[in-house]
Short mmCIF file of C-alpha atoms (C1' of nucleotides) in Angstrom, two decimals:
data_model
loop_
_atom_site.label_atom_id
_atom_site.label_comp_id
_atom_site.label_asym_id
_atom_site.label_seq_id
_atom_site.Cartn_x
_atom_site.Cartn_y
_atom_site.Cartn_z
CA MET A 164 -7.11 5.11 -8.49
CA ARG A 165 -6.30 2.99 -11.45
CA TRP A 166 -3.27 0.76 -11.25
CA ASP A 167 -1.43 2.12 -14.22
CA THR A 168 -1.54 5.84 -13.54
CA LEU A 169 0.95 5.72 -10.72
CA GLU A 170 3.99 4.30 -12.45
CA ASP A 171 4.07 7.24 -14.86
CA GLU A 172 4.33 9.84 -12.13
CA GLN A 173 7.44 11.90 -11.77
CA CYS A 174 8.07 10.70 -8.24
CA SER A 175 10.16 7.78 -7.10
CA LEU A 176 7.82 7.02 -4.26
CA ALA A 177 4.78 6.91 -6.54
CA ARG A 178 6.56 4.67 -9.01
CA THR A 179 7.61 2.25 -6.32
CA VAL A 180 4.13 2.31 -4.85
CA ALA A 181 2.85 1.24 -8.26
CA VAL A 182 4.88 -1.95 -7.78
CA ILE A 183 4.49 -2.78 -4.10
CA GLY A 184 1.94 -0.32 -2.72
CA ASP A 185 -0.92 -2.51 -1.71
CA ARG A 186 -1.67 -4.95 1.04
CA TRP A 187 -1.33 -8.15 -0.92
CA SER A 188 1.83 -7.16 -2.74
CA LEU A 189 3.58 -6.53 0.53
CA LEU A 190 2.35 -9.77 2.07
CA VAL A 191 3.39 -11.75 -1.00
CA LEU A 192 6.75 -10.08 -0.77
CA ARG A 193 7.08 -11.06 2.87
CA GLU A 194 6.54 -14.67 1.89
CA CYS A 195 9.15 -14.35 -0.84
CA PHE A 196 11.71 -13.28 1.73
CA LEU A 197 10.65 -16.25 3.84
CA ARG A 198 11.63 -18.50 0.92
CA VAL A 199 8.18 -19.23 -0.36
CA ARG A 200 8.26 -19.82 -4.10
CA ARG A 201 5.24 -21.72 -5.35
CA PHE A 202 1.71 -20.71 -6.20
CA GLU A 203 0.02 -23.15 -3.88
CA GLU A 204 2.26 -22.31 -1.00
CA PHE A 205 1.63 -18.59 -1.30
CA GLN A 206 -2.05 -19.29 -1.56
CA SER A 207 -2.35 -21.53 1.45
CA ARG A 208 -0.13 -19.40 3.68
CA LEU A 209 -1.83 -16.12 2.85
CA SER A 210 -5.42 -17.13 2.16
CA ILE A 211 -5.25 -14.76 -0.74
CA THR A 212 -7.74 -15.44 -3.51
CA ARG A 213 -6.18 -17.30 -6.37
CA HIS A 214 -7.19 -14.60 -8.73
CA LEU A 215 -5.34 -11.87 -6.89
CA LEU A 216 -2.33 -14.05 -6.28
CA ALA A 217 -2.00 -14.78 -9.99
CA ASP A 218 -2.35 -11.07 -10.61
CA ARG A 219 0.31 -10.00 -8.13
CA LEU A 220 2.80 -12.61 -9.24
CA LYS A 221 2.30 -11.52 -12.83
CA LYS A 222 2.89 -7.92 -11.86
CA PHE A 223 6.06 -8.74 -9.96
CA VAL A 224 7.39 -10.64 -12.95
CA LYS A 225 6.48 -7.75 -15.23
CA PHE A 226 8.42 -5.32 -13.05
CA GLY A 227 11.39 -7.64 -12.68
CA VAL A 228 10.95 -8.25 -8.97
CA LEU A 229 10.40 -11.97 -9.41
CA ARG A 230 11.37 -14.32 -12.18
CA LYS A 231 9.74 -17.59 -13.12
CA VAL A 232 12.06 -20.56 -13.00
CA LYS A 233 10.91 -23.90 -14.35
CA TYR A 234 11.41 -26.65 -11.81
CA GLN A 235 9.81 -29.50 -13.75
CA ASP A 236 8.52 -30.34 -17.22
CA ARG A 237 5.30 -32.22 -17.96
CA PRO A 238 3.47 -30.39 -16.68
CA ALA A 239 5.63 -27.30 -16.79
CA ARG A 240 5.82 -25.90 -13.28
CA TYR A 241 7.48 -22.71 -12.21
CA GLU A 242 8.82 -21.22 -9.05
CA TYR A 243 8.82 -17.52 -8.38
CA ILE A 244 12.26 -16.36 -7.31
CA LEU A 245 13.39 -12.95 -6.17
CA THR A 246 15.68 -11.20 -8.64
CA GLN A 247 18.35 -8.78 -7.51
CA ARG A 248 15.83 -6.04 -8.04
CA GLY A 249 13.50 -7.94 -5.75
CA LEU A 250 16.18 -8.54 -3.16
CA ASP A 251 16.79 -4.80 -3.17
CA LEU A 252 13.32 -4.40 -1.69
CA TYR A 253 14.63 -5.86 1.54
CA PRO A 254 15.22 -2.49 3.27
CA ILE A 255 11.59 -1.58 2.60
CA VAL A 256 10.34 -4.83 4.08
CA MET A 257 12.69 -4.57 7.05
CA SER A 258 11.76 -0.99 7.83
CA ILE A 259 8.08 -1.89 7.70
CA VAL A 260 8.66 -4.82 10.03
CA HIS A 261 10.72 -2.68 12.36
CA TRP A 262 8.05 0.01 12.63
CA GLY A 263 5.54 -2.68 13.50
CA ASP A 264 7.95 -4.15 16.05
CA THR A 265 8.30 -0.73 17.62
CA HIS A 266 4.76 0.59 17.48
CA MET A 267 2.31 -2.23 16.92
CA VAL A 268 3.36 -5.13 19.16
CA ASP A 269 1.05 -6.40 21.87
CA GLU A 270 2.11 -7.27 25.41
CA ARG A 271 3.64 -10.54 24.26
CA GLY A 272 6.39 -8.86 22.29
CA ARG A 273 7.76 -9.30 18.82
CA PRO A 274 6.60 -12.18 16.70
CA LEU A 275 9.98 -12.48 14.97
CA LEU A 276 13.59 -11.82 15.90
CA HIS A 277 16.32 -11.16 13.38
CA GLN A 278 19.83 -12.45 13.66
CA HIS A 279 22.69 -11.11 11.58
CA LYS A 280 24.88 -13.91 10.24
CA ASN A 281 27.81 -11.52 10.00
CA CYS A 282 28.08 -10.72 13.66
CA GLY A 283 25.77 -13.33 15.16
CA ASN A 284 23.71 -10.81 17.12
CA PHE A 285 20.01 -10.11 17.17
CA PHE A 286 19.60 -6.67 15.67
CA ASP A 287 17.37 -3.87 14.56
CA PRO A 288 17.72 -2.24 11.17
CA VAL A 289 19.06 1.31 11.29
CA MET A 290 18.98 3.74 8.41
CA ILE A 291 22.03 5.92 8.00
CA CYS A 292 23.39 8.56 5.65
CA SER A 293 25.64 7.04 2.99
CA GLU A 294 28.03 9.99 3.31
CA CYS A 295 28.55 10.59 7.01
CA GLY A 296 27.16 7.39 8.50
CA GLU A 297 24.89 9.14 10.98
CA PRO A 298 21.37 7.82 11.58
CA LEU A 299 18.77 9.61 9.49
CA SER A 300 15.73 11.46 10.68
CA ALA A 301 13.19 13.38 8.65
CA LYS A 302 14.03 16.72 10.19
CA GLN A 303 17.66 16.53 9.15
CA VAL A 304 17.01 16.20 5.47
CA HIS A 305 16.57 18.86 2.79
CA THR A 306 15.18 17.92 -0.57
CA HIS A 307 16.10 19.55 -3.88
CA PRO A 308 14.69 19.00 -7.34
CA GLY A 309 16.90 16.58 -9.28
CA PRO A 310 17.51 16.22 -13.02
CA GLY A 311 14.32 14.20 -13.44
CA ALA A 312 12.13 16.69 -11.58
CA PRO A 313 8.84 17.83 -13.10
CA GLN A 314 9.00 21.52 -14.22
CA SER A 315 10.79 23.21 -11.32
CA PRO A 316 9.19 22.60 -7.96
CA ALA A 317 10.53 24.63 -5.09
CA ALA A 318 13.02 22.90 -2.84
CA SER A 319 11.49 21.93 0.44
CA GLU A 320 12.47 20.20 3.61
CA ALA A 321 11.82 16.56 4.26
CA MET B 57 -9.33 -8.28 2.06
CA ARG B 58 -11.15 -6.26 4.62
CA TRP B 59 -9.33 -3.41 6.27
CA ASP B 60 -9.65 -4.58 9.82
CA THR B 61 -8.48 -8.14 9.55
CA LEU B 62 -4.84 -7.26 9.03
CA GLU B 63 -4.05 -5.36 12.19
CA ASP B 64 -4.90 -8.38 14.30
CA GLU B 65 -2.38 -10.63 12.62
CA GLN B 66 0.58 -11.93 14.51
CA CYS B 67 3.07 -10.32 12.17
CA SER B 68 4.69 -6.92 12.42
CA LEU B 69 4.66 -6.48 8.69
CA ALA B 70 0.94 -7.22 8.43
CA ARG B 71 0.15 -4.87 11.27
CA THR B 72 2.13 -2.05 9.72
CA VAL B 73 0.58 -2.76 6.36
CA ALA B 74 -2.82 -2.28 8.01
CA VAL B 75 -1.73 1.31 8.70
CA ILE B 76 0.19 2.33 5.59
CA GLY B 77 -0.23 -0.49 3.12
CA ASP B 78 -2.15 1.10 0.30
CA ARG B 79 -1.46 3.53 -2.48
CA TRP B 80 -3.18 6.55 -1.01
CA SER B 81 -1.83 6.11 2.49
CA LEU B 82 1.70 6.17 1.19
CA LEU B 83 1.09 9.16 -1.03
CA VAL B 84 -0.57 11.07 1.79
CA LEU B 85 2.39 10.21 3.94
CA ARG B 86 4.77 11.53 1.32
CA GLU B 87 2.96 14.85 1.42
CA CYS B 88 3.16 14.88 5.21
CA PHE B 89 6.92 14.60 5.01
CA LEU B 90 6.88 17.44 2.48
CA ARG B 91 5.21 19.59 5.16
CA VAL B 92 1.69 19.42 3.81
CA ARG B 93 -0.80 19.75 6.67
CA ARG B 94 -4.23 20.81 5.52
CA PHE B 95 -7.13 18.98 3.96
CA GLU B 96 -7.40 21.19 0.91
CA GLU B 97 -3.70 21.10 0.25
CA PHE B 98 -3.55 17.32 0.35
CA GLN B 99 -6.56 17.18 -1.88
CA SER B 100 -5.33 19.55 -4.55
CA ARG B 101 -1.79 18.15 -4.64
CA LEU B 102 -2.86 14.52 -4.84
CA SER B 103 -6.15 14.66 -6.74
CA ILE B 104 -7.36 12.14 -4.23
CA THR B 105 -11.12 12.03 -3.78
CA ARG B 106 -12.26 13.96 -0.75
CA HIS B 107 -13.94 10.89 0.60
CA LEU B 108 -10.80 8.81 0.62
CA LEU B 109 -8.69 11.64 1.94
CA ALA B 110 -11.01 12.10 4.90
CA ASP B 111 -10.83 8.35 5.41
CA ARG B 112 -7.06 8.09 5.36
CA LEU B 113 -6.54 11.09 7.61
CA LYS B 114 -8.98 9.62 10.09
CA LYS B 115 -7.14 6.33 10.01
CA PHE B 116 -3.78 7.98 10.58
CA VAL B 117 -5.17 9.88 13.53
CA LYS B 118 -6.68 6.67 14.90
CA PHE B 119 -3.32 4.92 14.70
CA GLY B 120 -1.43 7.87 16.17
CA VAL B 121 0.54 8.66 13.02
CA LEU B 122 -0.97 12.13 12.69
CA ARG B 123 -2.57 14.40 15.23
CA LYS B 124 -5.08 17.15 14.62
CA VAL B 125 -3.93 20.55 15.80
CA LYS B 126 -6.38 23.44 15.80
CA TYR B 127 -4.94 26.43 14.01
CA GLN B 128 -7.96 28.71 14.21
CA ASP B 129 -11.32 29.00 15.94
CA ARG B 130 -14.55 30.05 14.28
CA PRO B 131 -14.67 28.00 12.25
CA ALA B 132 -12.53 25.42 13.99
CA ARG B 133 -9.83 24.37 11.57
CA TYR B 134 -7.25 21.71 12.07
CA GLU B 135 -3.89 20.80 10.66
CA TYR B 136 -2.66 17.24 10.46
CA ILE B 137 0.80 16.98 11.97
CA LEU B 138 3.10 13.98 12.11
CA THR B 139 3.53 12.58 15.59
CA GLN B 140 6.76 10.91 16.68
CA ARG B 141 5.18 7.65 15.66
CA GLY B 142 4.55 9.19 12.25
CA LEU B 143 8.06 10.58 11.99
CA ASP B 144 9.31 7.08 12.71
CA LEU B 145 7.84 6.04 9.36
CA TYR B 146 10.58 8.00 7.66
CA PRO B 147 12.84 5.00 7.00
CA ILE B 148 9.98 3.28 5.23
CA VAL B 149 9.32 6.28 3.03
CA MET B 150 13.01 6.79 2.33
CA SER B 151 13.64 3.17 1.44
CA ILE B 152 10.68 3.23 -0.92
CA VAL B 153 11.97 6.41 -2.57
CA HIS B 154 15.45 4.95 -2.80
CA TRP B 155 14.28 1.79 -4.51
CA GLY B 156 12.43 3.93 -7.02
CA ASP B 157 15.51 6.09 -7.52
CA THR B 158 17.55 2.97 -8.19
CA HIS B 159 15.17 0.90 -10.28
CA MET B 160 12.38 3.06 -11.66
CA VAL B 161 13.97 6.29 -12.92
CA ASP B 162 13.78 7.25 -16.56
CA GLU B 163 16.66 8.62 -18.62
CA ARG B 164 16.32 12.03 -17.04
CA GLY B 165 17.40 10.85 -13.62
CA ARG B 166 16.06 11.29 -10.14
CA PRO B 167 13.20 13.65 -9.52
CA LEU B 168 14.47 14.54 -6.05
CA LEU B 169 17.83 14.76 -4.35
CA HIS B 170 18.33 14.50 -0.62
CA GLN B 171 20.80 16.57 1.34
CA HIS B 172 21.80 15.70 4.89
CA LYS B 173 21.91 18.78 7.10
CA ASN B 174 24.40 17.09 9.38
CA CYS B 175 27.16 16.69 6.85
CA GLY B 176 25.90 18.83 3.99
CA ASN B 177 26.22 16.09 1.38
CA PHE B 178 23.72 14.60 -1.01
CA PHE B 179 23.20 11.07 0.16
CA ASP B 180 21.45 7.74 -0.23
CA PRO B 181 19.85 5.95 2.69
CA VAL B 182 21.70 2.80 3.77
CA MET B 183 20.30 0.20 6.10
CA ILE B 184 22.73 -1.28 8.56
CA CYS B 185 22.77 -3.74 11.44
CA SER B 186 22.35 -2.00 14.79
CA GLU B 187 24.95 -4.32 16.34
CA CYS B 188 27.85 -4.48 13.93
CA GLY B 189 27.13 -1.56 11.64
CA GLU B 190 27.46 -3.56 8.43
CA PRO B 191 24.99 -2.97 5.58
CA LEU B 192 22.14 -5.47 5.61
CA SER B 193 21.09 -7.83 2.90
CA ALA B 194 18.34 -10.43 2.93
CA LYS B 195 20.71 -13.36 2.60
CA GLN B 196 22.63 -12.47 5.73
CA VAL B 197 19.69 -12.59 8.06
CA HIS B 198 18.21 -15.50 10.03
CA THR B 199 14.81 -15.17 11.60
CA HIS B 200 13.68 -16.82 14.80
CA PRO B 201 10.28 -16.85 16.46
CA GLY B 202 10.09 -14.21 19.16
CA PRO B 203 8.05 -14.02 22.36
CA GLY B 204 4.99 -12.80 20.43
CA ALA B 205 5.15 -15.54 17.83
CA PRO B 206 2.02 -17.50 16.91
CA GLN B 207 2.15 -21.13 18.17
CA SER B 208 5.68 -22.19 17.23
CA PRO B 209 6.60 -21.63 13.60
CA ALA B 210 9.89 -23.09 12.47
CA ALA B 211 12.78 -20.71 12.28
CA SER B 212 13.63 -19.81 8.76
CA GLU B 213 16.05 -17.68 6.86
CA ALA B 214 15.23 -14.21 5.69
"C1'" DA C 2 -9.83 -45.93 -13.63
"C1'" DT C 3 -9.50 -42.94 -9.87
"C1'" DT C 4 -7.42 -39.79 -6.99
"C1'" DG C 5 -4.56 -36.02 -6.02
"C1'" DA C 6 -1.14 -32.12 -6.85
"C1'" DC C 7 -0.42 -27.97 -9.17
"C1'" DA C 8 -1.27 -23.56 -11.56
"C1'" DG C 9 -4.15 -21.09 -12.91
"C1'" DT C 10 -9.19 -19.14 -15.04
"C1'" DT C 11 -14.07 -18.18 -14.81
"C1'" DC C 12 -18.14 -16.86 -12.57
"C1'" DT C 13 -21.26 -14.12 -9.36
"C1'" DT C 14 -21.69 -11.29 -5.20
"C1'" DT C 15 -19.88 -7.90 -2.13
"C1'" DT C 16 -16.92 -4.12 -1.03
"C1'" DT C 17 -14.29 -0.13 -2.29
"C1'" DT C 18 -13.28 3.76 -5.02
"C1'" DA C 19 -14.20 7.51 -8.40
"C1'" DG C 20 -16.40 11.61 -9.51
"C1'" DA C 21 -19.38 15.11 -8.83
"C1'" DA C 22 -22.37 17.74 -6.06
"C1'" DC C 23 -23.91 19.48 -1.65
"C1'" DG C 24 -23.64 21.46 3.45
"C1'" DA C 25 -21.96 23.98 7.22
"C1'" DT C 26 -19.47 27.76 9.02
"C1'" DA C 27 -17.13 31.85 8.89
"C1'" DT C 28 -14.44 35.66 6.65
"C1'" DC C 29 -13.82 39.25 3.13
"C1'" DG C 30 -14.82 42.82 -0.34
"C1'" DT C 31 -18.01 46.21 -1.74
"C1'" DA D 263 -26.36 43.83 3.80
"C1'" DC D 264 -25.01 40.77 0.09
"C1'" DG D 265 -22.67 37.66 -2.63
"C1'" DA D 266 -18.15 35.47 -3.34
"C1'" DT D 267 -14.58 32.76 -1.28
"C1'" DA D 268 -12.17 29.48 1.90
"C1'" DT D 269 -12.14 25.32 4.49
"C1'" DC D 270 -13.43 20.69 5.84
"C1'" DG D 271 -15.89 17.58 5.30
"C1'" DT D 272 -20.54 14.36 3.85
"C1'" DT D 273 -23.75 12.36 0.55
"C1'" DC D 274 -25.00 10.30 -3.70
"C1'" DT D 275 -24.61 7.08 -7.82
"C1'" DA D 276 -21.71 4.69 -11.17
"C1'" DA D 277 -17.60 2.17 -12.00
"C1'" DA D 278 -13.81 -0.72 -10.55
"C1'" DA D 279 -11.72 -4.10 -7.65
"C1'" DA D 280 -11.78 -7.91 -4.49
"C1'" DA D 281 -13.99 -11.97 -2.21
"C1'" DG D 282 -15.43 -16.61 -2.47
"C1'" DA D 283 -16.39 -20.65 -4.66
"C1'" DA D 284 -16.24 -23.64 -8.47
"C1'" DC D 285 -14.06 -25.14 -12.65
"C1'" DT D 286 -10.24 -26.49 -16.32
"C1'" DG D 287 -6.16 -28.84 -17.88
"C1'" DT D 288 -2.03 -31.56 -17.26
"C1'" DC D 289 0.38 -35.02 -15.41
"C1'" DA D 290 1.88 -38.58 -11.55
"C1'" DA D 291 0.88 -42.02 -8.33
"C1'" DT D 292 -2.03 -45.96 -6.80
#
DNA sequence: ATTGACAGTTCTTTTTTAGAACGATATCGT
DNA sequence: ACGATATCGTTCTAAAAAAGAACTGTCAAT
């Protein structure tokens, strides 16, 4: 599949996948949320090839997930900082981490614990319905074509 | 990056990414949540090559995300059904869709609307803290090494 | 003058994917 | 009986992407 075919699809999942849907993008993103900002630091922490790292960073900037901020002149050096759009990816990252914590840990347990500054507790992320506040599960959701739907696909459950 | 190096990493994100972290895996998963179950139906809806589809389905079965259920004998035919472990991927899929709905829609609006059977309303998914119930954002979370942490990485914010 | 940090780019080899065709098995229509 | 169709893959070759290592350019520090 070529990179650029996905973002034109009439599906929000496909369009997001065009931005973050590959191994390295998600790992780079993880580092961003761990406050990593510079080329060399990404590279040494991830052992990603420099070519791919340059590529992913460029893509994130293009899609407005990261922005380049100059931190010195002569030579001009930039840091890659999460934009609001990038910060909004946090639920994706957290839900991925949480699934791994639940289903892929070995006998030693979780590699990372998360503490909520608000309440001070260690927590898990929970996804709820914005309207009634109940936890969401796939079986309790109906989907309907929206205004941006292709032609008129039948409504289905998911 | 080779497929099999990721799942051994000491990071829940990396291990989950080993399972779902590529374009086709996520698109196949989307179809699963839309009740698609058979090889031919995946293939014709996604225009994925048959080779890759066979590959991804096999991987999902290996990781316990899908299970093969025989729906006829002679010839033996199987459907691919989400397991509980697969259903647990729903928050990941929903958060990906929601980011796309928020940041990648065109002027026509969302392609799909989601209705919660519980309350009957159209909703957005919201990620909250399991302990205090407040919505989560990256800046309000501290991370600490857990029991399964590699050596002893410094605690950091994210 | 030499070394090192930083942010990439260029090059060749290896791996993965695309795209099309083929196989196996069984049912259906005539 | 016979060919067409359905289903679930596998095999093949060409094209695309990634790996891995080396290289470039700029400047600072010693």
